[in-house]
Amino acid sequence: MAAQGDDLIGDVLLSEAQIQERITELGAEIARDYAGKAPILVAVLKGAFIFMADLARAVDIPLEVDFMAVSSYGASTRSSGVVRIVKDLDIDLHDRHVIIVEDIVDSGLTLRYLRKTFESRGTASLEVCALLVREGNQQAELDLRYIGFRIPPAFVIGYGLDVAERYRNLPHIADYKGAE
Ligand code: IMP
Ligand code: MG
C-alpha cells in the first residue's frame, strides 16, 4: 500500500465497499426510527466528517446537520482524558431529536462529555451513531444505539481518521503501523 508513499499504512481493515454497505444499512435504520422527527445529525470534527457526509446521504428523511469540534488526543495516539469544546454547534438543540455521529469510540470519554453537554441543552432525545467501536477500552458506561463495526484494539487510520492530521483521505480504514 504505497499509494500515499507511506509505509506506516498497514493492511486494509475495512474496505470502501464494506463501509458503504454498512452505512446503507445504518441509514435505512435511522430513517425508519426517525420518520417524522427531522433529527439533527451532529458530527464530531474532524474525524467524523467523511462518515457524516456518507451517512447523511443514506438517511432518506428530512434532517439537519451540525458540527462540533472537541480536542481529545492532540497529535498523539493516546487519550489525554481531557475534552474541550473547540467549536460549538450553531443549531439550538432544545426539544430536538439529536444523533451524535462519531468516527470511533475508544475510551468513551469524549462521548460521555458530549452526552452530558447536549442533555443539559434540553434535547427531546439523544442517541449515538458510531462508525467504529474499539473493543475493550471503554472506561465509561456507554449506550450506543447505532454501531457500524466493532474492531480489535489496534490504532486505525483512513476514512476521516488521522494520526497528526494525516491519512484522513484514505478511502478505506487501515491499521496504522507506527503506533507504540
Ligand atoms: P475517546 O474519548 O477515547 O473515546 O476518543 C475518541 C476519539 O479519539 C475519536 O473520536 C478519534 O478522534 C480519536 N481516536 C481514537 N482511536 C483512534 C484511532 O484508532 N485512530 C484515529 N483516531 C482515533
Ligand atoms: Mg473524533
Tab-separated table of N, CA, C and O in Angstrom, residues 54-160:
chain	number	residue	atom	x	y	z
A	54	ASP	N	-21.334	10.633	4.174
A	54	ASP	CA	-21.918	9.425	3.594
A	54	ASP	C	-23.198	9.015	4.331
A	54	ASP	O	-24.188	8.635	3.710
A	55	LEU	N	-23.173	9.109	5.662
A	55	LEU	CA	-24.348	8.706	6.441
A	55	LEU	C	-25.549	9.605	6.134
A	55	LEU	O	-26.663	9.119	5.925
A	56	ALA	N	-25.318	10.920	6.101
A	56	ALA	CA	-26.429	11.860	5.867
A	56	ALA	C	-27.139	11.533	4.547
A	56	ALA	O	-28.363	11.594	4.456
A	57	ARG	N	-26.354	11.147	3.535
A	57	ARG	CA	-26.961	10.826	2.237
A	57	ARG	C	-27.647	9.472	2.219
A	57	ARG	O	-28.413	9.164	1.315
A	58	ALA	N	-27.377	8.651	3.243
A	58	ALA	CA	-28.019	7.332	3.325
A	58	ALA	C	-29.306	7.377	4.149
A	58	ALA	O	-30.022	6.382	4.234
A	59	VAL	N	-29.587	8.515	4.779
A	59	VAL	CA	-30.804	8.660	5.597
A	59	VAL	C	-31.836	9.431	4.784
A	59	VAL	O	-31.738	10.651	4.642
A	60	ASP	N	-32.825	8.727	4.270
A	60	ASP	CA	-33.742	9.331	3.300
A	60	ASP	C	-34.990	9.911	3.963
A	60	ASP	O	-36.119	9.529	3.643
A	61	ILE	N	-34.778	10.833	4.896
A	61	ILE	CA	-35.882	11.603	5.512
A	61	ILE	C	-35.343	13.024	5.713
A	61	ILE	O	-34.133	13.229	5.675
A	62	PRO	N	-36.225	14.029	5.958
A	62	PRO	CA	-35.725	15.372	6.234
A	62	PRO	C	-34.873	15.375	7.507
A	62	PRO	O	-35.264	14.765	8.511
A	63	LEU	N	-33.719	16.017	7.451
A	63	LEU	CA	-32.854	16.110	8.632
A	63	LEU	C	-31.995	17.366	8.542
A	63	LEU	O	-31.969	18.039	7.517
A	64	GLU	N	-31.322	17.681	9.623
A	64	GLU	CA	-30.373	18.794	9.647
A	64	GLU	C	-29.017	18.252	10.087
A	64	GLU	O	-28.947	17.214	10.741
A	65	VAL	N	-27.955	18.966	9.741
A	65	VAL	CA	-26.621	18.565	10.195
A	65	VAL	C	-25.950	19.738	10.902
A	65	VAL	O	-26.204	20.897	10.586
A	66	ASP	N	-25.133	19.415	11.870
A	66	ASP	CA	-24.316	20.434	12.519
A	66	ASP	C	-23.001	19.783	12.962
A	66	ASP	O	-22.894	18.554	12.973
A	67	PHE	N	-22.050	20.632	13.286
A	67	PHE	CA	-20.708	20.128	13.594
A	67	PHE	C	-20.174	20.732	14.878
A	67	PHE	O	-20.414	21.894	15.181
A	68	MET	N	-19.459	19.903	15.600
A	68	MET	CA	-18.828	20.360	16.816
A	68	MET	C	-17.385	19.881	16.786
A	68	MET	O	-17.100	18.809	16.266
A	69	ALA	N	-16.485	20.691	17.294
A	69	ALA	CA	-15.098	20.245	17.372
A	69	ALA	C	-14.677	20.189	18.827
A	69	ALA	O	-14.891	21.134	19.584
A	70	VAL	N	-14.129	19.053	19.220
A	70	VAL	CA	-13.576	18.922	20.555
A	70	VAL	C	-12.140	18.443	20.415
A	70	VAL	O	-11.777	17.844	19.415
A	71	SER	N	-11.337	18.748	21.391
A	71	SER	CA	-9.978	18.223	21.355
A	71	SER	C	-9.885	17.127	22.391
A	71	SER	O	-10.348	17.277	23.517
A	72	SER	N	-9.359	15.971	21.986
A	72	SER	CA	-9.182	14.905	22.951
A	72	SER	C	-7.780	14.309	22.873
A	72	SER	O	-7.170	14.026	23.886
A	73	TYR	N	-7.267	14.162	21.653
A	73	TYR	CA	-5.995	13.449	21.511
A	73	TYR	C	-4.810	14.339	21.167
A	73	TYR	O	-3.676	13.929	21.319
A	74	GLY	N	-5.035	15.545	20.657
A	74	GLY	CA	-3.924	16.339	20.158
A	74	GLY	C	-3.223	15.579	19.059
A	74	GLY	O	-3.862	14.910	18.252
A	75	ALA	N	-1.914	15.617	19.017
A	75	ALA	CA	-1.169	14.972	17.939
A	75	ALA	C	-0.691	13.580	18.348
A	75	ALA	O	0.018	12.921	17.616
A	76	SER	N	-1.103	13.126	19.515
A	76	SER	CA	-0.630	11.831	19.994
A	76	SER	C	-1.645	10.745	19.667
A	76	SER	O	-2.759	11.010	19.250
A	77	THR	N	-1.273	9.486	19.832
A	77	THR	CA	-2.209	8.395	19.586
A	77	THR	C	-2.810	7.891	20.890
A	77	THR	O	-3.471	6.881	20.919
A	78	ARG	N	-2.556	8.587	22.003
A	78	ARG	CA	-3.113	8.159	23.293
A	78	ARG	C	-4.091	9.175	23.844
A	78	ARG	O	-3.909	10.372	23.688
A	79	SER	N	-5.127	8.681	24.540
A	79	SER	CA	-6.139	9.576	25.092
A	79	SER	C	-5.576	10.375	26.250
A	79	SER	O	-4.917	9.842	27.139
A	80	SER	N	-5.841	11.684	26.212
A	80	SER	CA	-5.406	12.532	27.321
A	80	SER	C	-6.459	12.543	28.417
A	80	SER	O	-6.192	12.955	29.538
A	81	GLY	N	-7.696	12.087	28.060
A	81	GLY	CA	-8.789	12.134	29.025
A	81	GLY	C	-9.374	13.529	29.163
A	81	GLY	O	-10.349	13.727	29.855
A	82	VAL	N	-8.776	14.488	28.482
A	82	VAL	CA	-9.249	15.868	28.564
A	82	VAL	C	-10.059	16.193	27.323
A	82	VAL	O	-9.602	15.981	26.208
A	83	VAL	N	-11.314	16.653	27.529
A	83	VAL	CA	-12.155	17.026	26.407
A	83	VAL	C	-12.491	18.500	26.523
A	83	VAL	O	-12.868	18.990	27.573
A	84	ARG	N	-12.347	19.209	25.405
A	84	ARG	CA	-12.561	20.646	25.415
A	84	ARG	C	-13.319	21.010	24.140
A	84	ARG	O	-13.000	20.498	23.065
A	85	ILE	N	-14.347	21.884	24.248
A	85	ILE	CA	-15.067	22.313	23.047
A	85	ILE	C	-14.236	23.361	22.315
A	85	ILE	O	-13.896	24.399	22.867
A	86	VAL	N	-13.901	23.048	21.061
A	86	VAL	CA	-13.115	23.969	20.246
A	86	VAL	C	-14.042	24.771	19.328
A	86	VAL	O	-13.809	25.936	19.064
A	87	LYS	N	-15.100	24.096	18.813
A	87	LYS	CA	-16.124	24.786	18.029
A	87	LYS	C	-17.473	24.250	18.476
A	87	LYS	O	-17.705	23.047	18.441
A	88	ASP	N	-18.359	25.148	18.883
A	88	ASP	CA	-19.679	24.712	19.360
A	88	ASP	C	-20.675	24.642	18.192
A	88	ASP	O	-20.373	25.053	17.069
A	89	LEU	N	-21.873	24.107	18.457
A	89	LEU	CA	-22.915	23.972	17.438
A	89	LEU	C	-23.529	25.323	17.085
A	89	LEU	O	-23.477	26.266	17.878
A	90	ASP	N	-24.145	25.402	15.898
A	90	ASP	CA	-24.908	26.594	15.501
A	90	ASP	C	-26.384	26.423	15.835
A	90	ASP	O	-27.084	27.381	16.107
A	91	ILE	N	-26.891	25.172	15.777
A	91	ILE	CA	-28.319	24.910	15.953
A	91	ILE	C	-28.652	24.722	17.435
A	91	ILE	O	-27.911	24.063	18.162
A	92	ASP	N	-29.781	25.294	17.853
A	92	ASP	CA	-30.283	25.126	19.218
A	92	ASP	C	-30.854	23.707	19.358
A	92	ASP	O	-31.728	23.305	18.586
A	93	LEU	N	-30.383	22.959	20.326
A	93	LEU	CA	-30.806	21.558	20.474
A	93	LEU	C	-32.092	21.386	21.272
A	93	LEU	O	-32.618	20.274	21.377
A	94	HIS	N	-32.608	22.471	21.836
A	94	HIS	CA	-33.765	22.364	22.716
A	94	HIS	C	-34.949	21.699	22.013
A	94	HIS	O	-35.348	22.115	20.915
A	95	ASP	N	-35.501	20.641	22.640
A	95	ASP	CA	-36.639	19.892	22.093
A	95	ASP	C	-36.369	19.195	20.764
A	95	ASP	O	-37.318	18.822	20.069
A	96	ARG	N	-35.112	19.025	20.417
A	96	ARG	CA	-34.794	18.368	19.143
A	96	ARG	C	-34.308	16.935	19.368
A	96	ARG	O	-33.788	16.597	20.422
A	97	HIS	N	-34.520	16.119	18.320
A	97	HIS	CA	-34.016	14.747	18.332
A	97	HIS	C	-32.610	14.753	17.749
A	97	HIS	O	-32.424	15.096	16.575
A	98	VAL	N	-31.642	14.394	18.576
A	98	VAL	CA	-30.232	14.545	18.199
A	98	VAL	C	-29.557	13.183	18.086
A	98	VAL	O	-29.752	12.303	18.929
A	99	ILE	N	-28.798	13.026	17.017
A	99	ILE	CA	-27.970	11.827	16.853
A	99	ILE	C	-26.517	12.283	16.748
A	99	ILE	O	-26.156	13.019	15.824
A	100	ILE	N	-25.703	11.882	17.708
A	100	ILE	CA	-24.276	12.196	17.659
A	100	ILE	C	-23.603	11.213	16.704
A	100	ILE	O	-23.765	10.000	16.836
A	101	VAL	N	-22.884	11.739	15.727
A	101	VAL	CA	-22.192	10.911	14.739
A	101	VAL	C	-20.704	10.911	15.064
A	101	VAL	O	-20.039	11.945	14.974
A	102	GLU	N	-20.200	9.755	15.474
A	102	GLU	CA	-18.800	9.655	15.882
A	102	GLU	C	-18.020	8.740	14.952
A	102	GLU	O	-18.562	7.762	14.436
A	103	ASP	N	-16.754	9.055	14.741
A	103	ASP	CA	-15.900	8.196	13.929
A	103	ASP	C	-15.555	6.910	14.682
A	103	ASP	O	-15.784	5.817	14.210
A	104	ILE	N	-15.005	7.071	15.897
A	104	ILE	CA	-14.594	5.895	16.667
A	104	ILE	C	-14.733	6.175	18.156
A	104	ILE	O	-14.409	7.263	18.617
A	105	VAL	N	-15.271	5.202	18.858
A	105	VAL	CA	-15.368	5.300	20.312
A	105	VAL	C	-14.266	4.432	20.896
A	105	VAL	O	-14.190	3.231	20.618
A	106	ASP	N	-13.392	5.084	21.658
A	106	ASP	CA	-12.273	4.351	22.258
A	106	ASP	C	-12.514	4.256	23.757
A	106	ASP	O	-13.174	3.340	24.233
A	107	SER	N	-12.032	5.208	24.531
A	107	SER	CA	-12.298	5.191	25.971
A	107	SER	C	-13.762	5.516	26.259
A	107	SER	O	-14.314	5.101	27.273
A	108	GLY	N	-14.393	6.293	25.364
A	108	GLY	CA	-15.766	6.729	25.587
A	108	GLY	C	-15.844	8.046	26.347
A	108	GLY	O	-16.932	8.560	26.595
A	109	LEU	N	-14.705	8.603	26.682
A	109	LEU	CA	-14.687	9.839	27.478
A	109	LEU	C	-15.245	11.024	26.687
A	109	LEU	O	-15.980	11.853	27.222
A	110	THR	N	-14.901	11.098	25.399
A	110	THR	CA	-15.404	12.179	24.554
A	110	THR	C	-16.927	12.142	24.520
A	110	THR	O	-17.604	13.152	24.711
A	111	LEU	N	-17.440	10.934	24.305
A	111	LEU	CA	-18.875	10.744	24.183
A	111	LEU	C	-19.607	11.047	25.484
A	111	LEU	O	-20.671	11.656	25.493
A	112	ARG	N	-19.041	10.626	26.594
A	112	ARG	CA	-19.668	10.865	27.884
A	112	ARG	C	-19.812	12.369	28.121
A	112	ARG	O	-20.841	12.853	28.577
A	113	TYR	N	-18.780	13.102	27.746
A	113	TYR	CA	-18.793	14.556	27.898
A	113	TYR	C	-19.863	15.186	26.991
A	113	TYR	O	-20.643	16.040	27.415
A	114	LEU	N	-19.919	14.742	25.734
A	114	LEU	CA	-20.889	15.315	24.784
A	114	LEU	C	-22.323	15.026	25.217
A	114	LEU	O	-23.192	15.884	25.127
A	115	ARG	N	-22.571	13.816	25.667
A	115	ARG	CA	-23.908	13.445	26.138
A	115	ARG	C	-24.378	14.378	27.238
A	115	ARG	O	-25.492	14.897	27.206
A	116	LYS	N	-23.520	14.566	28.230
A	116	LYS	CA	-23.851	15.434	29.362
A	116	LYS	C	-24.153	16.851	28.877
A	116	LYS	O	-25.150	17.462	29.266
A	117	THR	N	-23.276	17.336	28.001
A	117	THR	CA	-23.409	18.704	27.482
A	117	THR	C	-24.718	18.872	26.710
A	117	THR	O	-25.461	19.831	26.908
A	118	PHE	N	-25.026	17.917	25.823
A	118	PHE	CA	-26.216	18.035	24.972
A	118	PHE	C	-27.495	17.852	25.788
A	118	PHE	O	-28.488	18.533	25.568
A	119	GLU	N	-27.474	16.904	26.728
A	119	GLU	CA	-28.659	16.690	27.558
A	119	GLU	C	-28.992	17.944	28.354
A	119	GLU	O	-30.160	18.303	28.522
A	120	SER	N	-27.963	18.658	28.801
A	120	SER	CA	-28.196	19.879	29.583
A	120	SER	C	-28.811	20.979	28.714
A	120	SER	O	-29.308	21.976	29.225
A	121	ARG	N	-28.801	20.802	27.390
A	121	ARG	CA	-29.422	21.783	26.493
A	121	ARG	C	-30.872	21.436	26.182
A	121	ARG	O	-31.501	22.062	25.330
A	122	GLY	N	-31.402	20.394	26.813
A	122	GLY	CA	-32.826	20.095	26.711
A	122	GLY	C	-33.248	19.340	25.463
A	122	GLY	O	-34.342	19.560	24.931
A	123	THR	N	-32.428	18.416	24.986
A	123	THR	CA	-32.797	17.621	23.816
A	123	THR	C	-34.052	16.793	24.089
A	123	THR	O	-34.278	16.350	25.214
A	124	ALA	N	-34.845	16.560	23.033
A	124	ALA	CA	-36.016	15.690	23.154
A	124	ALA	C	-35.569	14.239	23.236
A	124	ALA	O	-36.159	13.420	23.937
A	125	SER	N	-34.524	13.903	22.481
A	125	SER	CA	-33.915	12.574	22.563
A	125	SER	C	-32.476	12.685	22.101
A	125	SER	O	-32.118	13.607	21.365
A	126	LEU	N	-31.668	11.736	22.547
A	126	LEU	CA	-30.237	11.787	22.228
A	126	LEU	C	-29.711	10.375	22.047
A	126	LEU	O	-29.763	9.559	22.966
A	127	GLU	N	-29.231	10.077	20.832
A	127	GLU	CA	-28.657	8.764	20.556
A	127	GLU	C	-27.308	8.951	19.889
A	127	GLU	O	-26.949	10.054	19.489
A	128	VAL	N	-26.582	7.836	19.758
A	128	VAL	CA	-25.247	7.890	19.171
A	128	VAL	C	-25.158	6.935	17.987
A	128	VAL	O	-25.676	5.823	18.051
A	129	CYS	N	-24.527	7.391	16.909
A	129	CYS	CA	-24.190	6.521	15.790
A	129	CYS	C	-22.675	6.559	15.619
A	129	CYS	O	-22.118	7.565	15.198
A	130	ALA	N	-22.019	5.471	15.992
A	130	ALA	CA	-20.560	5.398	15.906
A	130	ALA	C	-20.163	4.444	14.790
A	130	ALA	O	-20.632	3.305	14.755
A	131	LEU	N	-19.311	4.908	13.879
A	131	LEU	CA	-18.864	4.014	12.809
A	131	LEU	C	-18.069	2.852	13.398
A	131	LEU	O	-18.272	1.710	13.025
A	132	LEU	N	-17.156	3.170	14.330
A	132	LEU	CA	-16.294	2.138	14.911
A	132	LEU	C	-16.344	2.163	16.427
A	132	LEU	O	-16.427	3.234	17.034
A	133	VAL	N	-16.291	0.999	17.028
A	133	VAL	CA	-16.114	0.901	18.477
A	133	VAL	C	-14.920	-0.008	18.706
A	133	VAL	O	-14.896	-1.142	18.220
A	134	ARG	N	-13.902	0.501	19.371
A	134	ARG	CA	-12.736	-0.332	19.663
A	134	ARG	C	-13.029	-1.172	20.898
A	134	ARG	O	-13.358	-0.657	21.952
A	135	GLU	N	-12.936	-2.464	20.748
A	135	GLU	CA	-13.274	-3.378	21.836
A	135	GLU	C	-12.315	-3.233	23.009
A	135	GLU	O	-11.113	-3.107	22.829
A	136	GLY	N	-12.883	-3.255	24.211
A	136	GLY	CA	-12.050	-3.431	25.392
A	136	GLY	C	-11.501	-2.198	26.072
A	136	GLY	O	-10.897	-2.310	27.117
A	137	ASN	N	-11.704	-1.012	25.496
A	137	ASN	CA	-11.089	0.182	26.081
A	137	ASN	C	-12.045	1.103	26.824
A	137	ASN	O	-11.614	2.100	27.384
A	138	GLN	N	-13.354	0.821	26.756
A	138	GLN	CA	-14.328	1.766	27.292
A	138	GLN	C	-14.245	1.886	28.810
A	138	GLN	O	-14.379	0.909	29.534
A	139	GLN	N	-14.011	3.101	29.256
A	139	GLN	CA	-13.943	3.378	30.695
A	139	GLN	C	-15.283	3.884	31.206
A	139	GLN	O	-15.537	3.864	32.394
A	140	ALA	N	-16.108	4.369	30.301
A	140	ALA	CA	-17.381	4.948	30.706
A	140	ALA	C	-18.524	4.036	30.259
A	140	ALA	O	-18.417	3.325	29.260
A	141	GLU	N	-19.601	4.046	30.998
A	141	GLU	CA	-20.806	3.300	30.637
A	141	GLU	C	-21.391	3.930	29.379
A	141	GLU	O	-21.709	5.117	29.361
A	142	LEU	N	-21.510	3.145	28.309
A	142	LEU	CA	-21.923	3.724	27.036
A	142	LEU	C	-23.226	3.104	26.560
A	142	LEU	O	-23.459	1.923	26.766
A	143	ASP	N	-24.023	3.919	25.896
A	143	ASP	CA	-25.270	3.450	25.331
A	143	ASP	C	-25.246	3.848	23.865
A	143	ASP	O	-25.607	4.964	23.516
A	144	LEU	N	-24.772	2.943	23.026
A	144	LEU	CA	-24.583	3.271	21.613
A	144	LEU	C	-25.703	2.639	20.792
A	144	LEU	O	-25.738	1.416	20.614
A	145	ARG	N	-26.612	3.475	20.285
A	145	ARG	CA	-27.785	2.975	19.568
A	145	ARG	C	-27.413	2.353	18.228
A	145	ARG	O	-27.932	1.314	17.848
A	146	TYR	N	-26.515	3.003	17.488
A	146	TYR	CA	-26.121	2.513	16.156
A	146	TYR	C	-24.601	2.338	16.103
A	146	TYR	O	-23.862	3.275	16.381
A	147	ILE	N	-24.172	1.133	15.726
A	147	ILE	CA	-22.735	0.860	15.632
A	147	ILE	C	-22.427	0.275	14.260
A	147	ILE	O	-23.091	-0.659	13.804
A	148	GLY	N	-21.421	0.857	13.589
A	148	GLY	CA	-21.007	0.342	12.284
A	148	GLY	C	-20.258	-0.969	12.436
A	148	GLY	O	-20.712	-2.023	11.981
A	149	PHE	N	-19.106	-0.907	13.082
A	149	PHE	CA	-18.252	-2.083	13.241
A	149	PHE	C	-17.568	-2.061	14.602
A	149	PHE	O	-17.161	-1.007	15.081
A	150	ARG	N	-17.433	-3.229	15.207
A	150	ARG	CA	-16.581	-3.368	16.386
A	150	ARG	C	-15.229	-3.842	15.895
A	150	ARG	O	-15.148	-4.798	15.118
A	151	ILE	N	-14.154	-3.153	16.332
A	151	ILE	CA	-12.826	-3.507	15.839
A	151	ILE	C	-11.907	-3.878	17.002
A	151	ILE	O	-12.106	-3.443	18.124
A	152	PRO	N	-10.887	-4.690	16.702
A	152	PRO	CA	-9.941	-5.101	17.743
A	152	PRO	C	-9.102	-3.913	18.235
A	152	PRO	O	-9.047	-2.884	17.566
A	153	PRO	N	-8.442	-4.061	19.388
A	153	PRO	CA	-7.720	-2.941	19.983
A	153	PRO	C	-6.418	-2.578	19.281
A	153	PRO	O	-5.349	-2.733	19.833
A	154	ALA	N	-6.500	-2.088	18.031
A	154	ALA	CA	-5.311	-1.566	17.351
A	154	ALA	C	-5.671	-0.194	16.801
A	154	ALA	O	-6.838	0.076	16.506
A	155	PHE	N	-4.688	0.666	16.644
A	155	PHE	CA	-4.947	2.009	16.133
A	155	PHE	C	-5.202	1.942	14.629
A	155	PHE	O	-4.551	1.192	13.908
A	156	VAL	N	-6.202	2.703	14.158
A	156	VAL	CA	-6.561	2.666	12.739
A	156	VAL	C	-6.546	4.073	12.134
A	156	VAL	O	-6.673	5.069	12.843
A	157	ILE	N	-6.403	4.107	10.804
A	157	ILE	CA	-6.358	5.375	10.070
A	157	ILE	C	-7.220	5.276	8.811
A	157	ILE	O	-7.572	4.185	8.366
A	158	GLY	N	-7.541	6.446	8.248
A	158	GLY	CA	-8.284	6.497	6.996
A	158	GLY	C	-9.757	6.775	7.193
A	158	GLY	O	-10.267	6.713	8.313
A	159	TYR	N	-10.436	7.119	6.103
A	159	TYR	CA	-11.870	7.416	6.126
A	159	TYR	C	-12.176	8.435	7.235
A	159	TYR	O	-13.089	8.265	8.025
A	160	GLY	N	-11.360	9.483	7.297
A	160	GLY	CA	-11.558	10.544	8.286
A	160	GLY	C	-10.631	10.461	9.485
A	160	GLY	O	-10.351	11.467	10.133
